[in-house]
Amino acid sequence: SWADLLTIRAGRELNSIYTFNEHQAAVSSLHVGFGLGRNARLLTAGADACLLLYDLIDGTLMGKFMLPS
């Protein structure tokens, strides 16, 4: 799950900050941007032919891009 993916494990389990579950199929890749502060972003691509862009400051979905099937 996203929660497990984004949980840092350093000898003990920490709580997840966000859970992302907007994809309708498996996530095939993700990219965490190099932005700092207000520009921190996460881009995910899924088997549902969607790219989703998230703001990592507050966890909101900023955009959904449909790929041609």
XYZ file of C-alpha atoms in Angstrom:
69
model
C 0.000 0.000 0.000
C 1.010 3.633 -0.338
C 1.189 3.901 3.421
C 3.796 1.142 3.555
C 5.691 2.643 0.632
C 5.945 6.082 2.218
C 6.668 4.868 5.742
C 10.282 5.251 6.798
C 11.622 2.268 8.689
C 14.678 3.004 10.816
C 14.637 0.225 13.372
C 11.080 1.149 14.308
C 7.915 1.844 12.384
C 6.846 5.467 11.988
C 3.424 6.789 11.047
C 2.721 7.668 7.426
C 2.197 11.313 6.585
C -0.152 10.786 3.623
C -2.033 7.979 1.932
C -2.640 8.320 -1.799
C -5.322 6.071 -3.285
C -6.736 7.832 -6.348
C -5.422 5.336 -8.937
C -7.941 2.770 -10.179
C -5.217 0.194 -10.954
C -1.683 -0.652 -9.837
C 0.923 2.108 -9.697
C 3.767 1.301 -12.077
C 6.148 4.184 -11.321
C 6.606 7.316 -9.285
C 8.859 10.330 -9.228
C 9.535 12.587 -6.268
C 10.490 16.037 -7.526
C 13.482 18.038 -6.442
C 11.375 21.010 -5.369
C 11.879 22.488 -1.936
C 9.226 23.767 0.404
C 6.154 24.854 -1.497
C 7.389 23.175 -4.709
C 7.687 19.582 -3.426
C 5.791 17.268 -5.789
C 5.066 13.575 -6.352
C 4.146 12.257 -9.811
C 2.710 8.743 -10.152
C 1.881 6.656 -13.221
C -0.511 3.744 -13.116
C -1.869 0.855 -15.143
C -5.087 2.893 -15.336
C -3.320 5.122 -17.947
C -3.275 8.100 -15.566
C -0.539 10.373 -14.298
C -1.333 11.954 -10.940
C 0.483 14.978 -9.542
C 0.458 15.559 -5.774
C 1.627 18.423 -3.594
C 3.798 16.934 -0.838
C 3.321 19.908 1.481
C -0.359 19.171 2.132
C -0.926 15.892 0.241
C -3.497 17.305 -2.190
C -4.030 16.000 -5.703
C -2.994 18.862 -8.004
C -3.729 17.285 -11.363
C -4.822 14.179 -13.186
C -3.558 13.536 -16.707
C -5.135 10.816 -18.843
C -2.831 9.038 -21.290
C -4.113 7.716 -24.615
C -4.960 4.032 -24.408
